Amino acid sequence: MPFPIILSSPSGGGKTTIALRLLATRTDVGYSVSCTTRPPRRGEVDGKDYHFISLEKFKRGQATKKFAESAEVHGHLYGTLRAEVKHVLSSGRHVIMDIDVQGAKQFARAFPDSVLIFILPPSAKVLVERLEARGTEDPKSLIRRFKSAIAELKAIDLYPYVIVNDEIDSAVTAVSSIIDAEGLKRARNGALDARVKELMKGIQRAIDHYSARK
Ligand code: 5GP
């Protein structure tokens, strides 16, 4: 059974890169494109990176319960469309989402079988450098992002899995291993019960066979 995977981290933690790498390497994983009221950055494509929508349209989506979760992040609204998640899951793929901690909390309530993974940057220095290197932020918004990084880190207890992203290949492998292990959980494999019953029946037949020959 496919399930939702939530990746969260402070800005600059590397979750977007990890999500993209997984999408490129695993055919059993799809992406849920979020809605946002933030304007597109250079190179971002509407419908691929985000659905870039107006505040009015976002509010309408909230009122009509179109979002499985929504939150204000860095002064803009972001939300995950229920339809987008269901579309990926019904195609038989796990759905990966790159959402903030407030959204993760709401989403896990709506979809309790979600797998929550927190990505930690290797150090404060690396996180600060990664954010500075983006070059898209003025000091005021950088400070806002640094403050929200602290707020994100404070919410780490919500996440059963934590990966330190000091090397991208290992971080991607770690997330991939979590997906594989989660997929093997008994609770996610309803067909296992019937299989175990069949095994027991087969063994019982052997017992009956040898008992008759005693
Ligand atoms: P950015 O604007 O840099 O793409 O993303 C800013 C933050 O918004 C990131 O922490 C990202 O995880 C979060 N974000 C992106 N999409 C969603 C969403 O659909 N819901 C929530 N709650 N957060 C999101």
PDB file of C-alpha atoms and ligand atoms in Angstrom:
ATOM      1  CA  MET A   1       0.000   0.000   0.000  1.00  0.00           C
ATOM      2  CA  PRO A   2       1.482   3.374  -0.978  1.00  0.00           C
ATOM      3  CA  PHE A   3       1.807   5.972   1.785  1.00  0.00           C
ATOM      4  CA  PRO A   4       2.660   9.668   2.214  1.00  0.00           C
ATOM      5  CA  ILE A   5       6.242  10.669   3.070  1.00  0.00           C
ATOM      6  CA  ILE A   6       6.841  14.049   4.657  1.00  0.00           C
ATOM      7  CA  LEU A   7      10.266  15.646   4.505  1.00  0.00           C
ATOM      8  CA  SER A   8      10.795  18.672   6.716  1.00  0.00           C
ATOM      9  CA  SER A   9      13.871  20.678   7.592  1.00  0.00           C
ATOM     10  CA  PRO A  10      14.867  24.256   8.172  1.00  0.00           C
ATOM     11  CA  SER A  11      15.426  26.193   4.935  1.00  0.00           C
ATOM     12  CA  GLY A  12      18.812  25.144   3.605  1.00  0.00           C
ATOM     13  CA  GLY A  13      18.532  21.670   5.133  1.00  0.00           C
ATOM     14  CA  GLY A  14      18.494  20.082   1.690  1.00  0.00           C
ATOM     15  CA  LYS A  15      15.051  18.449   1.680  1.00  0.00           C
ATOM     16  CA  THR A  16      14.126  19.691  -1.788  1.00  0.00           C
ATOM     17  CA  THR A  17      17.306  18.224  -3.311  1.00  0.00           C
ATOM     18  CA  ILE A  18      16.635  14.916  -1.558  1.00  0.00           C
ATOM     19  CA  ALA A  19      13.032  14.839  -2.800  1.00  0.00           C
ATOM     20  CA  LEU A  20      14.160  15.567  -6.381  1.00  0.00           C
ATOM     21  CA  ARG A  21      16.805  12.846  -6.261  1.00  0.00           C
ATOM     22  CA  LEU A  22      14.280  10.288  -4.998  1.00  0.00           C
ATOM     23  CA  LEU A  23      11.827  11.249  -7.726  1.00  0.00           C
ATOM     24  CA  ALA A  24      14.541  10.809 -10.334  1.00  0.00           C
ATOM     25  CA  THR A  25      15.629   7.407  -9.052  1.00  0.00           C
ATOM     26  CA  ARG A  26      12.463   5.695  -7.791  1.00  0.00           C
ATOM     27  CA  THR A  27       9.488   5.018 -10.013  1.00  0.00           C
ATOM     28  CA  ASP A  28       7.353   4.136  -6.991  1.00  0.00           C
ATOM     29  CA  VAL A  29       7.458   7.716  -5.657  1.00  0.00           C
ATOM     30  CA  GLY A  30       5.486  10.719  -6.913  1.00  0.00           C
ATOM     31  CA  TYR A  31       5.402  14.365  -5.843  1.00  0.00           C
ATOM     32  CA  SER A  32       2.547  16.440  -4.544  1.00  0.00           C
ATOM     33  CA  VAL A  33       2.816  19.935  -6.022  1.00  0.00           C
ATOM     34  CA  SER A  34       1.834  22.441  -3.325  1.00  0.00           C
ATOM     35  CA  CYS A  35      -0.064  25.687  -3.706  1.00  0.00           C
ATOM     36  CA  THR A  36       1.523  28.917  -2.565  1.00  0.00           C
ATOM     37  CA  THR A  37       0.765  32.604  -2.565  1.00  0.00           C
ATOM     38  CA  ARG A  38       4.492  33.437  -2.799  1.00  0.00           C
ATOM     39  CA  PRO A  39       5.590  34.785  -6.179  1.00  0.00           C
ATOM     40  CA  PRO A  40       7.692  32.421  -8.341  1.00  0.00           C
ATOM     41  CA  ARG A  41      11.496  32.700  -8.104  1.00  0.00           C
ATOM     42  CA  ARG A  42      13.549  32.815 -11.250  1.00  0.00           C
ATOM     43  CA  GLY A  43      13.404  29.465 -13.034  1.00  0.00           C
ATOM     44  CA  GLU A  44      10.410  28.146 -11.101  1.00  0.00           C
ATOM     45  CA  VAL A  45       7.613  26.722 -13.216  1.00  0.00           C
ATOM     46  CA  ASP A  46       3.925  27.013 -12.357  1.00  0.00           C
ATOM     47  CA  GLY A  47       2.357  23.571 -11.920  1.00  0.00           C
ATOM     48  CA  LYS A  48       5.763  21.924 -11.481  1.00  0.00           C
ATOM     49  CA  ASP A  49       7.493  23.630  -8.549  1.00  0.00           C
ATOM     50  CA  TYR A  50       4.266  25.015  -7.107  1.00  0.00           C
ATOM     51  CA  HIS A  51       0.806  26.037  -8.157  1.00  0.00           C
ATOM     52  CA  PHE A  52       1.317  29.791  -7.768  1.00  0.00           C
ATOM     53  CA  ILE A  53      -2.078  31.189  -6.826  1.00  0.00           C
ATOM     54  CA  SER A  54      -3.568  34.432  -5.513  1.00  0.00           C
ATOM     55  CA  LEU A  55      -4.382  34.988  -1.851  1.00  0.00           C
ATOM     56  CA  GLU A  56      -8.059  35.071  -2.804  1.00  0.00           C
ATOM     57  CA  LYS A  57      -7.907  31.699  -4.527  1.00  0.00           C
ATOM     58  CA  PHE A  58      -5.935  30.237  -1.612  1.00  0.00           C
ATOM     59  CA  LYS A  59      -8.557  31.426   0.901  1.00  0.00           C
ATOM     60  CA  ARG A  60     -11.289  29.928  -1.272  1.00  0.00           C
ATOM     61  CA  GLY A  61      -9.394  26.620  -1.281  1.00  0.00           C
ATOM     62  CA  GLN A  62      -9.188  26.725   2.513  1.00  0.00           C
ATOM     63  CA  ALA A  63     -12.903  27.520   2.845  1.00  0.00           C
ATOM     64  CA  THR A  64     -13.872  24.648   0.555  1.00  0.00           C
ATOM     65  CA  LYS A  65     -11.524  22.226   2.369  1.00  0.00           C
ATOM     66  CA  LYS A  66      -9.392  21.585  -0.680  1.00  0.00           C
ATOM     67  CA  PHE A  67      -6.224  21.441   1.455  1.00  0.00           C
ATOM     68  CA  ALA A  68      -5.100  18.486   3.566  1.00  0.00           C
ATOM     69  CA  GLU A  69      -2.993  21.063   5.426  1.00  0.00           C
ATOM     70  CA  SER A  70      -2.066  24.684   5.028  1.00  0.00           C
ATOM     71  CA  ALA A  71       0.276  27.039   6.856  1.00  0.00           C
ATOM     72  CA  GLU A  72       1.885  30.445   6.720  1.00  0.00           C
ATOM     73  CA  VAL A  73       5.632  30.111   6.157  1.00  0.00           C
ATOM     74  CA  HIS A  74       7.976  33.112   5.891  1.00  0.00           C
ATOM     75  CA  GLY A  75       4.999  35.418   5.379  1.00  0.00           C
ATOM     76  CA  HIS A  76       3.341  33.455   2.566  1.00  0.00           C
ATOM     77  CA  LEU A  77       0.640  30.775   2.523  1.00  0.00           C
ATOM     78  CA  TYR A  78       1.419  27.206   1.478  1.00  0.00           C
ATOM     79  CA  GLY A  79      -0.931  24.241   1.221  1.00  0.00           C
ATOM     80  CA  THR A  80      -1.144  20.621   0.108  1.00  0.00           C
ATOM     81  CA  LEU A  81      -4.112  19.778  -2.108  1.00  0.00           C
ATOM     82  CA  ARG A  82      -6.034  16.663  -1.017  1.00  0.00           C
ATOM     83  CA  ALA A  83      -6.713  15.883  -4.688  1.00  0.00           C
ATOM     84  CA  GLU A  84      -2.986  16.008  -5.520  1.00  0.00           C
ATOM     85  CA  VAL A  85      -2.111  13.534  -2.722  1.00  0.00           C
ATOM     86  CA  LYS A  86      -4.963  11.174  -3.620  1.00  0.00           C
ATOM     87  CA  HIS A  87      -4.011  11.295  -7.298  1.00  0.00           C
ATOM     88  CA  VAL A  88      -0.456  10.060  -6.587  1.00  0.00           C
ATOM     89  CA  LEU A  89      -1.539   7.445  -4.030  1.00  0.00           C
ATOM     90  CA  SER A  90      -4.229   6.063  -6.332  1.00  0.00           C
ATOM     91  CA  SER A  91      -1.607   5.637  -9.068  1.00  0.00           C
ATOM     92  CA  GLY A  92       0.092   3.178  -6.677  1.00  0.00           C
ATOM     93  CA  ARG A  93       3.018   5.453  -5.815  1.00  0.00           C
ATOM     94  CA  HIS A  94       4.123   6.822  -2.461  1.00  0.00           C
ATOM     95  CA  VAL A  95       3.638  10.564  -2.333  1.00  0.00           C
ATOM     96  CA  ILE A  96       6.550  12.688  -1.169  1.00  0.00           C
ATOM     97  CA  MET A  97       5.979  16.142   0.249  1.00  0.00           C
ATOM     98  CA  ASP A  98       8.320  18.896   1.233  1.00  0.00           C
ATOM     99  CA  ILE A  99       6.339  20.746   3.902  1.00  0.00           C
ATOM    100  CA  ASP A 100       6.989  22.752   7.041  1.00  0.00           C
ATOM    101  CA  VAL A 101       6.476  21.476  10.593  1.00  0.00           C
ATOM    102  CA  GLN A 102       3.095  23.150  11.157  1.00  0.00           C
ATOM    103  CA  GLY A 103       1.793  21.539   7.958  1.00  0.00           C
ATOM    104  CA  ALA A 104       3.350  18.183   8.829  1.00  0.00           C
ATOM    105  CA  LYS A 105       1.453  18.115  12.115  1.00  0.00           C
ATOM    106  CA  GLN A 106      -1.896  18.789  10.385  1.00  0.00           C
ATOM    107  CA  PHE A 107      -1.168  16.409   7.540  1.00  0.00           C
ATOM    108  CA  ALA A 108      -0.258  13.517   9.846  1.00  0.00           C
ATOM    109  CA  ARG A 109      -3.631  13.950  11.561  1.00  0.00           C
ATOM    110  CA  ALA A 110      -5.452  13.728   8.203  1.00  0.00           C
ATOM    111  CA  PHE A 111      -3.258  10.857   6.916  1.00  0.00           C
ATOM    112  CA  PRO A 112      -2.101   8.895   9.994  1.00  0.00           C
ATOM    113  CA  ASP A 113      -0.140   6.362   7.933  1.00  0.00           C
ATOM    114  CA  SER A 114       2.313   9.133   6.897  1.00  0.00           C
ATOM    115  CA  VAL A 115       6.048   8.668   7.401  1.00  0.00           C
ATOM    116  CA  LEU A 116       7.650  11.772   8.899  1.00  0.00           C
ATOM    117  CA  ILE A 117      11.330  12.424   8.248  1.00  0.00           C
ATOM    118  CA  PHE A 118      13.323  15.400   9.487  1.00  0.00           C
ATOM    119  CA  ILE A 119      16.451  16.436   7.614  1.00  0.00           C
ATOM    120  CA  LEU A 120      19.118  18.156   9.692  1.00  0.00           C
ATOM    121  CA  PRO A 121      21.816  20.322   8.130  1.00  0.00           C
ATOM    122  CA  PRO A 122      25.297  19.178   9.256  1.00  0.00           C
ATOM    123  CA  SER A 123      25.994  22.438  11.108  1.00  0.00           C
ATOM    124  CA  ALA A 124      24.698  25.965  11.665  1.00  0.00           C
ATOM    125  CA  LYS A 125      27.586  27.239   9.532  1.00  0.00           C
ATOM    126  CA  VAL A 126      26.503  25.114   6.549  1.00  0.00           C
ATOM    127  CA  LEU A 127      22.859  26.124   6.936  1.00  0.00           C
ATOM    128  CA  VAL A 128      23.752  29.829   7.081  1.00  0.00           C
ATOM    129  CA  GLU A 129      26.068  29.494   4.071  1.00  0.00           C
ATOM    130  CA  ARG A 130      23.465  27.593   2.044  1.00  0.00           C
ATOM    131  CA  LEU A 131      20.877  30.288   2.675  1.00  0.00           C
ATOM    132  CA  GLU A 132      23.322  33.103   1.931  1.00  0.00           C
ATOM    133  CA  ALA A 133      24.443  31.390  -1.283  1.00  0.00           C
ATOM    134  CA  ARG A 134      20.907  31.341  -2.654  1.00  0.00           C
ATOM    135  CA  GLY A 135      21.342  35.063  -3.167  1.00  0.00           C
ATOM    136  CA  THR A 136      17.612  35.531  -3.482  1.00  0.00           C
ATOM    137  CA  GLU A 137      17.112  36.936  -0.016  1.00  0.00           C
ATOM    138  CA  ASP A 138      17.669  40.383   1.485  1.00  0.00           C
ATOM    139  CA  PRO A 139      18.960  40.567   5.113  1.00  0.00           C
ATOM    140  CA  LYS A 140      15.462  41.061   6.499  1.00  0.00           C
ATOM    141  CA  SER A 141      14.093  37.908   4.920  1.00  0.00           C
ATOM    142  CA  LEU A 142      17.300  36.002   5.758  1.00  0.00           C
ATOM    143  CA  ILE A 143      16.782  36.861   9.429  1.00  0.00           C
ATOM    144  CA  ARG A 144      13.177  35.711   9.120  1.00  0.00           C
ATOM    145  CA  ARG A 145      14.358  32.390   7.646  1.00  0.00           C
ATOM    146  CA  PHE A 146      17.004  31.952  10.365  1.00  0.00           C
ATOM    147  CA  LYS A 147      14.331  32.534  13.027  1.00  0.00           C
ATOM    148  CA  SER A 148      11.972  30.076  11.429  1.00  0.00           C
ATOM    149  CA  ALA A 149      14.855  27.555  11.195  1.00  0.00           C
ATOM    150  CA  ILE A 150      15.021  27.680  14.995  1.00  0.00           C
ATOM    151  CA  ALA A 151      11.237  27.239  15.205  1.00  0.00           C
ATOM    152  CA  GLU A 152      11.418  24.217  12.852  1.00  0.00           C
ATOM    153  CA  LEU A 153      14.204  22.622  14.925  1.00  0.00           C
ATOM    154  CA  LYS A 154      12.081  22.999  18.060  1.00  0.00           C
ATOM    155  CA  ALA A 155       9.412  20.770  16.461  1.00  0.00           C
ATOM    156  CA  ILE A 156      11.748  17.830  15.811  1.00  0.00           C
ATOM    157  CA  ASP A 157       9.992  15.612  18.393  1.00  0.00           C
ATOM    158  CA  LEU A 158       7.139  15.112  15.938  1.00  0.00           C
ATOM    159  CA  TYR A 159       9.454  13.158  13.611  1.00  0.00           C
ATOM    160  CA  PRO A 160      10.295   9.491  14.217  1.00  0.00           C
ATOM    161  CA  TYR A 161      13.107   9.634  11.630  1.00  0.00           C
ATOM    162  CA  VAL A 162      15.995  12.119  11.572  1.00  0.00           C
ATOM    163  CA  ILE A 163      18.722  12.220   8.942  1.00  0.00           C
ATOM    164  CA  VAL A 164      21.814  14.414   9.090  1.00  0.00           C
ATOM    165  CA  ASN A 165      22.414  15.688   5.578  1.00  0.00           C
ATOM    166  CA  ASP A 166      26.192  16.029   5.557  1.00  0.00           C
ATOM    167  CA  GLU A 167      26.539  14.104   2.312  1.00  0.00           C
ATOM    168  CA  ILE A 168      23.718  14.149  -0.214  1.00  0.00           C
ATOM    169  CA  ASP A 169      24.156  10.606  -1.594  1.00  0.00           C
ATOM    170  CA  SER A 170      24.040   9.056   1.880  1.00  0.00           C
ATOM    171  CA  ALA A 171      21.057  11.200   2.856  1.00  0.00           C
ATOM    172  CA  VAL A 172      19.141  10.063  -0.256  1.00  0.00           C
ATOM    173  CA  THR A 173      20.068   6.425   0.435  1.00  0.00           C
ATOM    174  CA  ALA A 174      18.891   6.798   4.026  1.00  0.00           C
ATOM    175  CA  VAL A 175      15.490   8.184   2.981  1.00  0.00           C
ATOM    176  CA  SER A 176      15.189   5.443   0.379  1.00  0.00           C
ATOM    177  CA  SER A 177      15.915   2.777   3.011  1.00  0.00           C
ATOM    178  CA  ILE A 178      13.247   4.233   5.288  1.00  0.00           C
ATOM    179  CA  ILE A 179      10.714   4.029   2.441  1.00  0.00           C
ATOM    180  CA  ASP A 180      11.662   0.382   1.787  1.00  0.00           C
ATOM    181  CA  ALA A 181      11.486  -0.579   5.461  1.00  0.00           C
ATOM    182  CA  GLU A 182       8.171   1.225   5.989  1.00  0.00           C
ATOM    183  CA  GLY A 183       6.744  -0.592   2.971  1.00  0.00           C
ATOM    184  CA  LEU A 184       7.564  -3.917   4.628  1.00  0.00           C
ATOM    185  CA  LYS A 185       5.664  -3.148   7.826  1.00  0.00           C
ATOM    186  CA  ARG A 186       3.061  -5.806   8.545  1.00  0.00           C
ATOM    187  CA  ALA A 187       0.376  -3.189   9.206  1.00  0.00           C
ATOM    188  CA  ARG A 188       0.817  -1.837   5.653  1.00  0.00           C
ATOM    189  CA  ASN A 189       0.436  -5.264   4.040  1.00  0.00           C
ATOM    190  CA  GLY A 190      -3.110  -6.496   4.493  1.00  0.00           C
ATOM    191  CA  ALA A 191      -2.529  -9.444   2.137  1.00  0.00           C
ATOM    192  CA  LEU A 192       0.017 -10.897   4.584  1.00  0.00           C
ATOM    193  CA  ASP A 193      -2.661 -12.228   6.950  1.00  0.00           C
ATOM    194  CA  ALA A 194      -4.134 -14.422   4.200  1.00  0.00           C
ATOM    195  CA  ARG A 195      -0.633 -15.591   3.278  1.00  0.00           C
ATOM    196  CA  VAL A 196       0.194 -16.570   6.841  1.00  0.00           C
ATOM    197  CA  LYS A 197      -3.117 -18.454   7.120  1.00  0.00           C
ATOM    198  CA  GLU A 198      -2.278 -20.344   3.920  1.00  0.00           C
ATOM    199  CA  LEU A 199       1.171 -21.231   5.291  1.00  0.00           C
ATOM    200  CA  MET A 200      -0.337 -22.551   8.503  1.00  0.00           C
ATOM    201  CA  LYS A 201      -2.874 -24.596   6.546  1.00  0.00           C
ATOM    202  CA  GLY A 202      -0.064 -26.134   4.469  1.00  0.00           C
ATOM    203  CA  ILE A 203       1.950 -27.001   7.571  1.00  0.00           C
ATOM    204  CA  GLN A 204      -1.126 -28.482   9.230  1.00  0.00           C
ATOM    205  CA  ARG A 205      -1.637 -30.686   6.162  1.00  0.00           C
ATOM    206  CA  ALA A 206       1.936 -31.983   6.628  1.00  0.00           C
ATOM    207  CA  ILE A 207       1.236 -32.659  10.319  1.00  0.00           C
ATOM    208  CA  ASP A 208      -1.934 -34.551   9.391  1.00  0.00           C
ATOM    209  CA  HIS A 209      -0.030 -36.534   6.758  1.00  0.00           C
ATOM    210  CA  TYR A 210       2.713 -37.642   9.152  1.00  0.00           C
ATOM    211  CA  SER A 211       0.279 -38.226  12.007  1.00  0.00           C
ATOM    212  CA  ALA A 212      -1.648 -40.686   9.797  1.00  0.00           C
ATOM    213  CA  ARG A 213       1.600 -42.636   9.187  1.00  0.00           C
ATOM    214  CA  LYS A 214       2.601 -42.907  12.853  1.00  0.00           C
TER     215      LYS A 214
HETATM  216  P1  5GP B   1      10.079  27.852  -0.430  1.00  0.00           P
HETATM  217  O1  5GP B   1       9.251  29.069  -0.518  1.00  0.00           O
HETATM  218  O2  5GP B   1      11.499  28.140  -0.102  1.00  0.00           O
HETATM  219  O3  5GP B   1       9.916  26.949  -1.620  1.00  0.00           O
HETATM  220  O4  5GP B   1       9.509  27.006   0.804  1.00  0.00           O
HETATM  221  C1  5GP B   1       9.453  27.578   2.054  1.00  0.00           C
HETATM  222  C2  5GP B   1       8.952  26.585   3.067  1.00  0.00           C
HETATM  223  O5  5GP B   1       7.604  26.224   2.792  1.00  0.00           O
HETATM  224  C3  5GP B   1       9.739  25.279   3.113  1.00  0.00           C
HETATM  225  O6  5GP B   1      10.035  24.988   4.474  1.00  0.00           O
HETATM  226  C4  5GP B   1       8.779  24.268   2.568  1.00  0.00           C
HETATM  227  O7  5GP B   1       8.975  23.012   3.181  1.00  0.00           O
HETATM  228  C5  5GP B   1       7.440  24.847   2.977  1.00  0.00           C
HETATM  229  N1  5GP B   1       6.365  24.343   2.135  1.00  0.00           N
HETATM  230  C6  5GP B   1       6.374  24.103   0.813  1.00  0.00           C
HETATM  231  N2  5GP B   1       5.194  23.609   0.402  1.00  0.00           N
HETATM  232  C7  5GP B   1       4.425  23.511   1.497  1.00  0.00           C
HETATM  233  C8  5GP B   1       3.087  23.060   1.739  1.00  0.00           C
HETATM  234  O8  5GP B   1       2.354  22.634   0.867  1.00  0.00           O
HETATM  235  N3  5GP B   1       2.635  23.139   3.010  1.00  0.00           N
HETATM  236  C9  5GP B   1       3.393  23.594   4.044  1.00  0.00           C
HETATM  237  N4  5GP B   1       2.858  23.603   5.272  1.00  0.00           N
HETATM  238  N5  5GP B   1       4.658  24.028   3.862  1.00  0.00           N
HETATM  239  C10 5GP B   1       5.165  23.984   2.613  1.00  0.00           C
END
